[in-house]
PDB file of C-alpha atoms in Angstrom:
ATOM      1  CA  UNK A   1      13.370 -39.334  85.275  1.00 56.00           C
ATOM      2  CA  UNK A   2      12.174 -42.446  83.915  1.00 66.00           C
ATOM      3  CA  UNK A   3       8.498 -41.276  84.716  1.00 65.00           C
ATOM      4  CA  UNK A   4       9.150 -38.316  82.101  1.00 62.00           C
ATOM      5  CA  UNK A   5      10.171 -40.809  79.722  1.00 70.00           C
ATOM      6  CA  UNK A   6       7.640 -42.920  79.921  1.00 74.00           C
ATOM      7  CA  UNK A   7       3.875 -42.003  79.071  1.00 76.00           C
ATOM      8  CA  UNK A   8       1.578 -41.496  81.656  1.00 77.00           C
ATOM      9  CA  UNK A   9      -2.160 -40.270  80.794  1.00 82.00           C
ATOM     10  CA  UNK A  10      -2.146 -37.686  83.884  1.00 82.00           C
ATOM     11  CA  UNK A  11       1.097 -36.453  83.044  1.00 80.00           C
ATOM     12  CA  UNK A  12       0.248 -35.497  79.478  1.00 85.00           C
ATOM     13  CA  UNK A  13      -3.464 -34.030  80.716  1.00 92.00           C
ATOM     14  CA  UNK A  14      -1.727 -31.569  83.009  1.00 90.00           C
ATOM     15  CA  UNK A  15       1.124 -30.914  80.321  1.00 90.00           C
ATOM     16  CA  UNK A  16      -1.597 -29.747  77.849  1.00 95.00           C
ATOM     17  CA  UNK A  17      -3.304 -27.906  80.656  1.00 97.00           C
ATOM     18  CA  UNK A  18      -0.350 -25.791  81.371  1.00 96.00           C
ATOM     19  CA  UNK A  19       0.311 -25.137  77.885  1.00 96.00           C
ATOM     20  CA  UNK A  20      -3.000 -24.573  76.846  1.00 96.00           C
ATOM     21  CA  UNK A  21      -3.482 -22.142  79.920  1.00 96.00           C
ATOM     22  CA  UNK A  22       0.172 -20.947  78.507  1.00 94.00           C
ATOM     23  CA  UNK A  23      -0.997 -20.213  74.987  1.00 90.00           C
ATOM     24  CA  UNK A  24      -4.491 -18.748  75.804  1.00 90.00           C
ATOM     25  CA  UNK A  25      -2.272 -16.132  78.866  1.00 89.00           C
ATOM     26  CA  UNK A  26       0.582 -15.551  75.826  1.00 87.00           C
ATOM     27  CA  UNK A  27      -2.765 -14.682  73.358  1.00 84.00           C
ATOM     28  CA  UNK A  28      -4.401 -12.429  75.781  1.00 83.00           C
ATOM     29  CA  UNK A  29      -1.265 -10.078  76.945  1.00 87.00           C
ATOM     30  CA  UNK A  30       1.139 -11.303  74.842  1.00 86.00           C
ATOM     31  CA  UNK A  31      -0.051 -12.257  71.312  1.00 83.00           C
ATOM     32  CA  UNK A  32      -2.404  -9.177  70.855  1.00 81.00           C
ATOM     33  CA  UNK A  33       0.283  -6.811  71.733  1.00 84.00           C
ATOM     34  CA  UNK A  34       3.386  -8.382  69.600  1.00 85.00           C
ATOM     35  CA  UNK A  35       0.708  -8.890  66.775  1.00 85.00           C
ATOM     36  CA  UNK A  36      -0.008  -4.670  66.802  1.00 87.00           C
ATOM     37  CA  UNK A  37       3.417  -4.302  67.566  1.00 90.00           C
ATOM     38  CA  UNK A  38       4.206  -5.808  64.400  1.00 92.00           C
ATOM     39  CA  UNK A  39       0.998  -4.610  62.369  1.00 94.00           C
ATOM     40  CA  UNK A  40       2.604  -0.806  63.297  1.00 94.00           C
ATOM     41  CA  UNK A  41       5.780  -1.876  62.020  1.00 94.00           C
ATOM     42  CA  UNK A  42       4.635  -3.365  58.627  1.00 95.00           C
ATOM     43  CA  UNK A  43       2.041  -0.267  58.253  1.00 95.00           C
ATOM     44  CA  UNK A  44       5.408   2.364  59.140  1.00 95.00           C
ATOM     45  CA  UNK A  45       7.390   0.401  56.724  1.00 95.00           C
ATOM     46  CA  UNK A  46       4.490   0.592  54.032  1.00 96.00           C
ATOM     47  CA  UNK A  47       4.285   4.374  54.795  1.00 96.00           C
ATOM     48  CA  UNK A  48       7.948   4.837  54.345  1.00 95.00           C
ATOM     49  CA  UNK A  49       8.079   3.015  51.076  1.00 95.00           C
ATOM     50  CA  UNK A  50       5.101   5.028  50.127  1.00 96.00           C
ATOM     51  CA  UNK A  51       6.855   8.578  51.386  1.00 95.00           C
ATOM     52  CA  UNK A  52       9.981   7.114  49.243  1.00 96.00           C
ATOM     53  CA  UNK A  53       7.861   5.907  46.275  1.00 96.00           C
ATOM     54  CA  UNK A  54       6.406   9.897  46.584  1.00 96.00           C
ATOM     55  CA  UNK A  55       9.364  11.789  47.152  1.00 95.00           C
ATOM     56  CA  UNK A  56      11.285   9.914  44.060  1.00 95.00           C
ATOM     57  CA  UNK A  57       8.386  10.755  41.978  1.00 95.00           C
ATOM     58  CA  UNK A  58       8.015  14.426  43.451  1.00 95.00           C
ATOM     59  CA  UNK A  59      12.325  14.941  42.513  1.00 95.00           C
ATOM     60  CA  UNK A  60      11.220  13.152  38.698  1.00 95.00           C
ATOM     61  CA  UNK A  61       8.585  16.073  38.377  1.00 95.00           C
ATOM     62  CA  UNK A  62      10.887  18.814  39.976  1.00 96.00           C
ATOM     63  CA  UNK A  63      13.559  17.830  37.740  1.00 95.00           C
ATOM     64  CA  UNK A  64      11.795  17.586  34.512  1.00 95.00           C
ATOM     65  CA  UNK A  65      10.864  21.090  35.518  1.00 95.00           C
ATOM     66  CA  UNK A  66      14.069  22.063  36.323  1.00 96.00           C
ATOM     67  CA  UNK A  67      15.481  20.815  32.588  1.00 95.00           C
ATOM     68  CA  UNK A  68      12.085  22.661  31.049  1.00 95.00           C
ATOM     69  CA  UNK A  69      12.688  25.461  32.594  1.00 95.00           C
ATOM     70  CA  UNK A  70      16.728  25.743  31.294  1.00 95.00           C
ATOM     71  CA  UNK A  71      15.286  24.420  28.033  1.00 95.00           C
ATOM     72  CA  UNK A  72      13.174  27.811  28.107  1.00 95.00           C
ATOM     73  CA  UNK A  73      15.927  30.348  29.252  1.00 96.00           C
ATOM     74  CA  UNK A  74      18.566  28.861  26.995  1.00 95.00           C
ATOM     75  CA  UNK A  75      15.452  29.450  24.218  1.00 96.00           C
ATOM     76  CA  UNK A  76      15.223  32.537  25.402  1.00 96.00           C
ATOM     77  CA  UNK A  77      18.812  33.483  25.295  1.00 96.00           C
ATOM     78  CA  UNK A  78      18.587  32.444  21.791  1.00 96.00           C
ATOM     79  CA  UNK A  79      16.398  34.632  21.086  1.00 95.00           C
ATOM     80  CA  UNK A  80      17.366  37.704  22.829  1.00 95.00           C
ATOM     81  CA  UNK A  81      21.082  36.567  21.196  1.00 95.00           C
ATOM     82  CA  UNK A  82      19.270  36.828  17.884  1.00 95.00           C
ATOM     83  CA  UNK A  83      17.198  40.155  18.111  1.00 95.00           C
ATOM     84  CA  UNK A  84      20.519  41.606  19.666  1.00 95.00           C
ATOM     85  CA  UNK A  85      22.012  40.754  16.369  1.00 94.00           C
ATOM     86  CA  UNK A  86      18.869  41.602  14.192  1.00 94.00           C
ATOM     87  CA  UNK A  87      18.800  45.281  16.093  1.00 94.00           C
ATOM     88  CA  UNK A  88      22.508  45.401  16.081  1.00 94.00           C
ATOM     89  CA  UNK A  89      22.284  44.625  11.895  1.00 94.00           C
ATOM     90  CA  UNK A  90      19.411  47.296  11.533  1.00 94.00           C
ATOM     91  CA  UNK A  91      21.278  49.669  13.233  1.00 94.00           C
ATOM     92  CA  UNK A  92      24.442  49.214  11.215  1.00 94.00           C
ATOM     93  CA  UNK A  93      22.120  49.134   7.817  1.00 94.00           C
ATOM     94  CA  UNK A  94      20.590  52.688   9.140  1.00 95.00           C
ATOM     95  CA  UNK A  95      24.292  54.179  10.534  1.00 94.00           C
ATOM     96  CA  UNK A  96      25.233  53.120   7.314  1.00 95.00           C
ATOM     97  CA  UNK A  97      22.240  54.420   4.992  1.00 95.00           C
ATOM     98  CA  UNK A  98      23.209  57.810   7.118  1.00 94.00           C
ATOM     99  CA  UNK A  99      26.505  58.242   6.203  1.00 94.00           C
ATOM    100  CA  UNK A 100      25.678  57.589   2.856  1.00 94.00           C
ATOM    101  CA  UNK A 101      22.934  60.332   2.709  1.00 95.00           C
ATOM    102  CA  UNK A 102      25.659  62.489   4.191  1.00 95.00           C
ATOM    103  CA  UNK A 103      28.166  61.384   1.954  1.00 95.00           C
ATOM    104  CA  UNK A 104      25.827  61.800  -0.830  1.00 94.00           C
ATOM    105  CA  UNK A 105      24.533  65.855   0.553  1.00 95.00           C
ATOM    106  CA  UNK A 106      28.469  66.442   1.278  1.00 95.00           C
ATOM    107  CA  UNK A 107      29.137  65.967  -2.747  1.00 95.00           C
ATOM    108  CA  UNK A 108      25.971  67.866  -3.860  1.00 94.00           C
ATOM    109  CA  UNK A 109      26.554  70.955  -1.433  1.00 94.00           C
ATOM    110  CA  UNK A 110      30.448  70.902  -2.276  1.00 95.00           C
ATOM    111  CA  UNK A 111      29.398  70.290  -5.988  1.00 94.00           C
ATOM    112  CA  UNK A 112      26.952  73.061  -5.849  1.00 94.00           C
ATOM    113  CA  UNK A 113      29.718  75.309  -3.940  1.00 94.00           C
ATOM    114  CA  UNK A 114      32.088  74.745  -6.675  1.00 94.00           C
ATOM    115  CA  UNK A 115      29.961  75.443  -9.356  1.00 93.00           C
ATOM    116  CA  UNK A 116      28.829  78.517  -7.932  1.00 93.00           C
ATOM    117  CA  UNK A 117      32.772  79.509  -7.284  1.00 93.00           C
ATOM    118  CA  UNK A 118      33.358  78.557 -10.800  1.00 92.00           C
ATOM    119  CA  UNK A 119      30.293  81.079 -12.142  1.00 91.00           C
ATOM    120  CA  UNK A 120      31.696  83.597 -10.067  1.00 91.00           C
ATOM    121  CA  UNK A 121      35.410  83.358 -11.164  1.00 92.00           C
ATOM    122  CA  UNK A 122      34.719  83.144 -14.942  1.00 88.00           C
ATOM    123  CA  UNK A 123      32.206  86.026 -14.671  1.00 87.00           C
ATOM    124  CA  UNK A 124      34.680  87.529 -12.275  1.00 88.00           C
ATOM    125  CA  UNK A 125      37.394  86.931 -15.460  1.00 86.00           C
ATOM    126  CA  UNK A 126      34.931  87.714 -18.090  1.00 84.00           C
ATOM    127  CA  UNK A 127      34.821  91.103 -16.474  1.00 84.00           C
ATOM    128  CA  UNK A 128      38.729  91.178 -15.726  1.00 84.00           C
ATOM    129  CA  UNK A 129      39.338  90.457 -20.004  1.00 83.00           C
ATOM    130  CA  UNK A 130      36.677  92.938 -20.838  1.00 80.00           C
ATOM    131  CA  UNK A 131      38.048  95.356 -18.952  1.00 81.00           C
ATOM    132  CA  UNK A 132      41.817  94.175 -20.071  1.00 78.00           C
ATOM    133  CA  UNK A 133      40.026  94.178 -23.688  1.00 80.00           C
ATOM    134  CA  UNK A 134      39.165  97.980 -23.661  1.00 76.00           C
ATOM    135  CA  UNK A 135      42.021  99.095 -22.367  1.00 75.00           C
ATOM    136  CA  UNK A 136      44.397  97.384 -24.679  1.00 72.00           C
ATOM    137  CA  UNK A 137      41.807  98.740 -27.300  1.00 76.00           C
ATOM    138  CA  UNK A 138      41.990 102.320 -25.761  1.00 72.00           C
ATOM    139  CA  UNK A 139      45.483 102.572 -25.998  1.00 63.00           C
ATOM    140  CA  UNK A 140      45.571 101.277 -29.411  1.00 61.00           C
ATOM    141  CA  UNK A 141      42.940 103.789 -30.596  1.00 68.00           C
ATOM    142  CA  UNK A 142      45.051 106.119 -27.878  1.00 50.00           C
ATOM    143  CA  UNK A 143      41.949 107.967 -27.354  1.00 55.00           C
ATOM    144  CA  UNK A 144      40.108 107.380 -23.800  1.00 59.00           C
ATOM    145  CA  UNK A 145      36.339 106.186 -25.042  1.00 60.00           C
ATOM    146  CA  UNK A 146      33.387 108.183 -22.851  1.00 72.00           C
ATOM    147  CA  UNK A 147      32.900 105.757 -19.542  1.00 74.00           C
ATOM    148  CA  UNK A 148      29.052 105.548 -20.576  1.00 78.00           C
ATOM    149  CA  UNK A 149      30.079 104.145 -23.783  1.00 74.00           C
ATOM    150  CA  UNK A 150      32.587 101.809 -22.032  1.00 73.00           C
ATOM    151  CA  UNK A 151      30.149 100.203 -19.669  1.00 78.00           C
ATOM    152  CA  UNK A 152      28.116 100.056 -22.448  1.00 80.00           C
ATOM    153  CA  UNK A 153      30.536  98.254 -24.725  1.00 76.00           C
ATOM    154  CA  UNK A 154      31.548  95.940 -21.428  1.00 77.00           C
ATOM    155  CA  UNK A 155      27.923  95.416 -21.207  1.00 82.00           C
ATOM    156  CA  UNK A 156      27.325  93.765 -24.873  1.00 83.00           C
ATOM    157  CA  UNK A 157      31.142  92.025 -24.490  1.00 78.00           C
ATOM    158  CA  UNK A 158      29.344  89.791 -21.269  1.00 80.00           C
ATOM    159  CA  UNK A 159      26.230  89.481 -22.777  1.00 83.00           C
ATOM    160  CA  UNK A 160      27.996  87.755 -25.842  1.00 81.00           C
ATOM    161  CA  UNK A 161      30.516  85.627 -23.722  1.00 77.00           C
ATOM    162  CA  UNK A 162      27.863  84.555 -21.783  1.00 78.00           C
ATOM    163  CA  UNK A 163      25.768  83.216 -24.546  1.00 81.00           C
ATOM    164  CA  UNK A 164      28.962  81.801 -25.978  1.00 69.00           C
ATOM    165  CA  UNK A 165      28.865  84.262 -28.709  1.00 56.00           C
ATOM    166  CA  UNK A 166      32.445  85.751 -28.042  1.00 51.00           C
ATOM    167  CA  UNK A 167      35.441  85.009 -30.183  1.00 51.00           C
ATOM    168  CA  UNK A 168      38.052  83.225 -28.335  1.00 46.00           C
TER     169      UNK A 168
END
């Protein structure tokens, strides 16, 4: 042991021999291998963070289309909400113009009917008091007057009730 210890010239030579043989064996079927070996790991590991880098970026882009698309349907639910309520209001403003036009034709045509009823009852009593009117005359006279003469005489009574002409 003592010859380890101490230095000897031969010793050494051979020591750096074997490990210089050592190193340049390790370099040619070691070194080259564990040196790819750990190229292909730093290149997979670059890849990865790459594929991560991209896929974070990819759900950014997918998600500010997501929120750009519910930003345009809840726009256009607005809207449709709105022109619901716009056609909704129109067609209350015309169901409502409608009745109104009926309302308004109902009155005229009922107007018009009772106008036409009331025509037809005064001339209906006009005739009635003329008639009453002659006979209350004919029995005062207590003759019977020539019916000729009495239509005749009914005749001029309408003619001057008519035209407002009658006594009352």
């Amino acid at each position: 042991m003592d010859k380890l210890v101490s230095p000897d010239p031969g010793l050494m030579f051979w020591t750096i021999v074997t490990f210089l043989a050592l190193a340049a064996l390790l370099k040619r079927f070691a070194w080259g291998p564990l040196l790819s070996a750990i190229a292909a790991r730093e290149a997979g590991l670059r890849a990865e963070a790459e594929a991560a880098k991209q896929a974070r970026a990819d759900s950014e882009r997918i998600k500010g289309e997501l929120a750009a698309q519910l930003a345009e349907a809840a726009a256009r639910r607005q809207e449709a909400l709105a022109k619901a309520a716009r056609e909704g209001e129109a067609l209350l403003a015309k169901f409502k113009t409608a009745a109104e036009e009926d309302s308004r034709r109902l009155r005229e045509k009922t107007a018009a009917e009772l106008a036409r009823e009331k025509e037809r009852l005064v001339g209906e009593l006009r005739r009635e008091v003329a008639g009453l009117s002659l006979l209350a005359a004919e029995k005062l006279l207590r003759r019977s007057v020539d019916p000729a003469v009495e239509k005749a005489v009914l005749d001029d009574f309408l003619k001057e009730v008519s035209q407002g002409g009658g006594r009352r």
